Amino acid sequence: MPITLLAAATPAAGPTRLDPLELFLQADIVVQAVMIGLILASIWTWTIIVSFTLRTGNLEKKSRDYETEFWETRDREATLTKQQRREIPSARIAAAGLEEWKKSTSAGKLDADAARQRIAAAMESQVAFEADELAGRLGFLASTGSVAPFVGLFGTVWGIMNSFFQIGAQQSASLAVVAPGIAEALFATAIGLFAAIPAVIAYNRFSNRVNQYEARLQRFADRVHAGLSRELDKA
């Protein structure tokens, strides 16, 4: 058989592996927009994961060191410098309690019970503020984890609709006609899961870490409150 006939009889070699870039470039403009949005969400998710991990580790170390110094020193007001108040949550909590204690003891007639309530309220409010500030970006992780799969599914549905349109336009239901569109559509779902799964895992882990950190700050606030309460009994 002539060489030319052999070449014609031999089927063209198809792609041997998935090419994500090729799938993206060949996708419909709507599917491309969905993919870009999901990729950007995934990048921002990993940015939050890295920054949150570094920030919480730094805050926990600073708070632990400050609390050790706070309980070891006799002049606790001297440890509440402007620098410490700005950077360390434990220092801001202690400062809130001490400031309310000074206001209550310098107001003339002292009502110890009312002063205790005001001191506790001031520190509890500061604890809640510190926890809210630390958890500020976790809402994006929750939104990404719940929304990204549906956004990817929208891209999938659009891609499949486009494949059916190609079937009607070319009047052919062969695999060669529908396979590219379906592959592009399913790739959008894969990107949605790629963005959602780390976001869900990180949100659950970081939420638990914020709760533990808030509980630790609350225990510190309770100890400070107990110490200030004893000082009120002496006043």
C-alpha positions as CSV (number, residue, x, y, z in Angstrom):
1,M,0.0,0.0,0.0
2,P,1.4,3.4,-0.8
3,I,2.7,5.6,2.0
4,T,0.1,8.2,1.3
5,L,-2.7,5.8,1.7
6,L,-1.2,4.5,5.0
7,A,-1.1,8.0,6.3
8,A,-4.7,8.7,5.3
9,A,-5.8,5.4,6.9
10,T,-4.0,6.2,10.1
11,P,-6.2,8.4,12.5
12,A,-4.8,11.7,13.6
13,A,-3.3,11.5,17.1
14,G,-5.4,13.3,19.6
15,P,-4.2,15.0,22.8
16,T,-2.7,12.6,25.3
17,R,-3.4,14.7,28.4
18,L,-5.6,17.6,29.6
19,D,-4.3,21.0,28.8
20,P,-5.9,23.5,31.2
21,L,-4.6,26.5,29.3
22,E,-6.0,25.2,26.0
23,L,-9.4,24.5,27.7
24,F,-9.5,28.0,28.9
25,L,-8.5,29.6,25.6
26,Q,-11.1,27.6,23.7
27,A,-13.9,28.2,26.1
28,D,-16.8,30.5,25.5
29,I,-16.4,34.1,26.7
30,V,-18.9,33.6,29.5
31,V,-17.1,30.4,30.7
32,Q,-13.8,32.3,30.5
33,A,-15.2,35.1,32.7
34,V,-16.4,32.5,35.2
35,M,-13.0,30.8,35.3
36,I,-11.2,34.1,35.7
37,G,-13.5,35.1,38.6
38,L,-12.9,31.7,40.3
39,I,-9.2,31.9,39.8
40,L,-9.0,35.4,41.4
41,A,-11.2,34.1,44.3
42,S,-8.8,31.2,44.8
43,I,-5.8,33.5,44.8
44,W,-7.4,35.8,47.4
45,T,-8.4,32.8,49.5
46,W,-4.8,31.6,49.7
47,T,-3.6,35.1,50.4
48,I,-6.0,35.2,53.4
49,I,-4.9,31.8,54.5
50,V,-1.2,32.7,54.5
51,S,-1.7,36.2,56.1
52,F,-4.1,34.9,58.8
53,T,-1.7,32.1,59.8
54,L,1.2,34.5,60.1
55,R,-0.9,37.1,61.9
56,T,-2.4,34.8,64.5
57,G,1.0,33.2,65.2
58,N,2.5,36.6,65.8
59,L,-0.4,37.9,67.9
60,E,-0.4,34.7,70.1
61,K,3.3,35.1,70.7
62,K,3.1,38.8,71.6
63,S,0.1,38.2,73.8
64,R,1.7,35.3,75.6
65,D,4.9,37.3,76.2
66,Y,3.0,40.4,77.4
67,E,0.8,38.4,79.8
68,T,3.8,36.8,81.4
69,E,5.4,40.3,81.8
70,F,2.1,41.7,83.1
71,W,1.8,39.2,85.9
72,E,5.4,39.3,86.9
73,T,5.7,43.1,87.2
74,R,4.5,45.0,90.2
75,D,3.9,48.3,88.4
76,R,1.5,47.0,85.8
77,E,0.5,50.4,84.5
78,A,4.1,50.8,83.4
79,T,3.7,47.9,81.0
80,L,0.9,49.7,79.2
81,T,2.9,51.8,76.8
82,K,1.4,53.4,73.7
83,Q,3.3,50.9,71.5
84,Q,1.9,47.9,73.4
85,R,-1.6,49.2,73.4
86,R,-1.6,49.5,69.6
87,E,0.0,46.2,68.8
88,I,-1.0,43.6,71.5
89,P,-4.6,42.6,72.1
90,S,-3.9,41.6,75.7
91,A,-2.4,45.0,76.5
92,R,-5.5,46.8,75.1
93,I,-7.8,44.6,77.2
94,A,-5.8,45.3,80.4
95,A,-5.7,49.0,79.5
96,A,-9.5,49.1,79.1
97,G,-9.9,47.6,82.5
98,L,-7.3,49.8,84.2
99,E,-8.7,53.0,82.6
100,E,-12.2,52.2,83.8
101,W,-10.8,51.3,87.3
102,K,-9.1,54.7,87.5
103,K,-12.2,56.5,86.4
104,S,-14.3,54.7,89.0
105,T,-11.9,55.2,91.9
106,S,-11.4,58.9,91.1
107,A,-15.1,59.8,90.9
108,G,-15.5,60.6,94.6
109,K,-17.9,58.2,96.4
110,L,-17.0,54.7,95.3
111,D,-19.7,52.1,94.4
112,A,-17.6,49.0,94.3
113,D,-20.3,46.7,92.7
114,A,-21.1,49.2,90.0
115,A,-17.4,49.7,89.4
116,R,-16.9,46.0,89.0
117,Q,-19.6,45.8,86.4
118,R,-18.2,48.7,84.4
119,I,-14.7,47.2,84.5
120,A,-16.0,43.8,83.4
121,A,-18.1,45.4,80.6
122,A,-15.2,47.5,79.3
123,M,-12.9,44.5,79.1
124,E,-15.5,42.2,77.6
125,S,-16.2,44.7,74.9
126,Q,-12.5,44.9,74.1
127,V,-12.3,41.1,74.0
128,A,-15.2,41.0,71.5
129,F,-13.5,43.8,69.4
130,E,-10.2,41.9,69.3
131,A,-12.0,38.7,68.2
132,D,-14.0,40.5,65.5
133,E,-11.0,42.3,64.2
134,L,-9.0,39.0,63.9
135,A,-11.9,37.3,62.2
136,G,-12.6,40.2,59.8
137,R,-11.5,38.4,56.6
138,L,-13.0,35.0,57.4
139,G,-16.3,36.1,55.9
140,F,-14.7,36.0,52.4
141,L,-13.6,32.4,53.0
142,A,-17.2,31.4,54.0
143,S,-18.6,33.2,51.0
144,T,-16.1,31.5,48.6
145,G,-16.7,28.1,50.1
146,S,-20.5,28.3,49.6
147,V,-20.7,30.3,46.4
148,A,-17.7,29.1,44.3
149,P,-19.2,25.6,43.5
150,F,-22.4,27.3,42.2
151,V,-20.5,29.8,40.1
152,G,-18.5,26.9,38.6
153,L,-21.8,25.1,38.0
154,F,-23.1,28.1,36.2
155,G,-20.1,28.0,33.9
156,T,-20.7,24.3,33.4
157,V,-24.4,24.8,32.5
158,W,-23.5,27.6,30.1
159,G,-20.8,25.4,28.4
160,I,-23.2,22.5,28.0
161,M,-25.9,24.8,26.5
162,N,-23.3,26.0,24.1
163,S,-22.5,22.4,23.1
164,F,-26.2,21.8,22.4
165,F,-26.2,24.9,20.3
166,Q,-23.3,23.5,18.3
167,I,-25.2,20.3,17.8
168,G,-28.1,22.2,16.3
169,A,-25.8,24.4,14.2
170,Q,-23.8,21.6,12.7
171,Q,-26.7,19.1,12.7
172,S,-24.4,16.5,14.2
173,A,-24.4,14.9,17.6
174,S,-21.0,13.3,17.2
175,L,-18.5,13.2,20.1
176,A,-16.1,15.4,18.2
177,V,-18.8,18.2,18.2
178,V,-19.9,18.1,21.8
179,A,-16.8,16.9,23.6
180,P,-14.8,20.2,23.5
181,G,-17.7,22.2,25.0
182,I,-18.4,19.6,27.7
183,A,-14.7,19.5,28.6
184,E,-14.6,23.3,28.9
185,A,-17.8,23.3,31.0
186,L,-16.6,20.6,33.4
187,F,-13.3,22.5,33.8
188,A,-15.3,25.5,35.1
189,T,-16.7,23.2,37.8
190,A,-13.3,21.9,38.7
191,I,-12.0,25.4,39.2
192,G,-15.0,26.2,41.4
193,L,-14.2,23.2,43.6
194,F,-10.5,24.1,43.6
195,A,-11.5,27.5,45.0
196,A,-14.2,26.3,47.4
197,I,-12.5,23.3,49.1
198,P,-9.5,25.2,50.6
199,A,-11.8,28.0,51.6
200,V,-14.2,25.7,53.5
201,I,-11.3,23.9,55.3
202,A,-9.6,27.2,56.2
203,Y,-12.8,28.8,57.4
204,N,-13.6,25.9,59.8
205,R,-10.0,25.7,61.1
206,F,-9.6,29.5,61.5
207,S,-13.0,30.0,63.1
208,N,-12.0,27.4,65.7
209,R,-8.7,29.2,66.2
210,V,-10.4,32.5,66.7
211,N,-12.8,31.0,69.3
212,Q,-9.8,29.6,71.1
213,Y,-8.0,32.9,71.0
214,E,-11.0,34.8,72.2
215,A,-11.4,32.3,75.1
216,R,-7.8,32.9,76.0
217,L,-8.3,36.7,76.0
218,Q,-11.4,36.3,78.1
219,R,-9.5,34.2,80.7
220,F,-6.9,37.0,80.8
221,A,-9.6,39.6,81.2
222,D,-11.2,37.6,84.0
223,R,-7.9,37.5,85.9
224,V,-7.3,41.2,85.5
225,H,-10.9,41.8,86.6
226,A,-10.3,39.7,89.7
227,G,-7.2,41.7,90.6
228,L,-8.9,45.0,90.1
229,S,-11.8,43.8,92.2
230,R,-9.5,43.1,95.1
231,E,-8.1,46.6,94.7
232,L,-11.6,48.0,94.9
233,D,-12.1,46.2,98.2
234,K,-9.1,48.0,99.6
235,A,-10.3,51.4,98.4
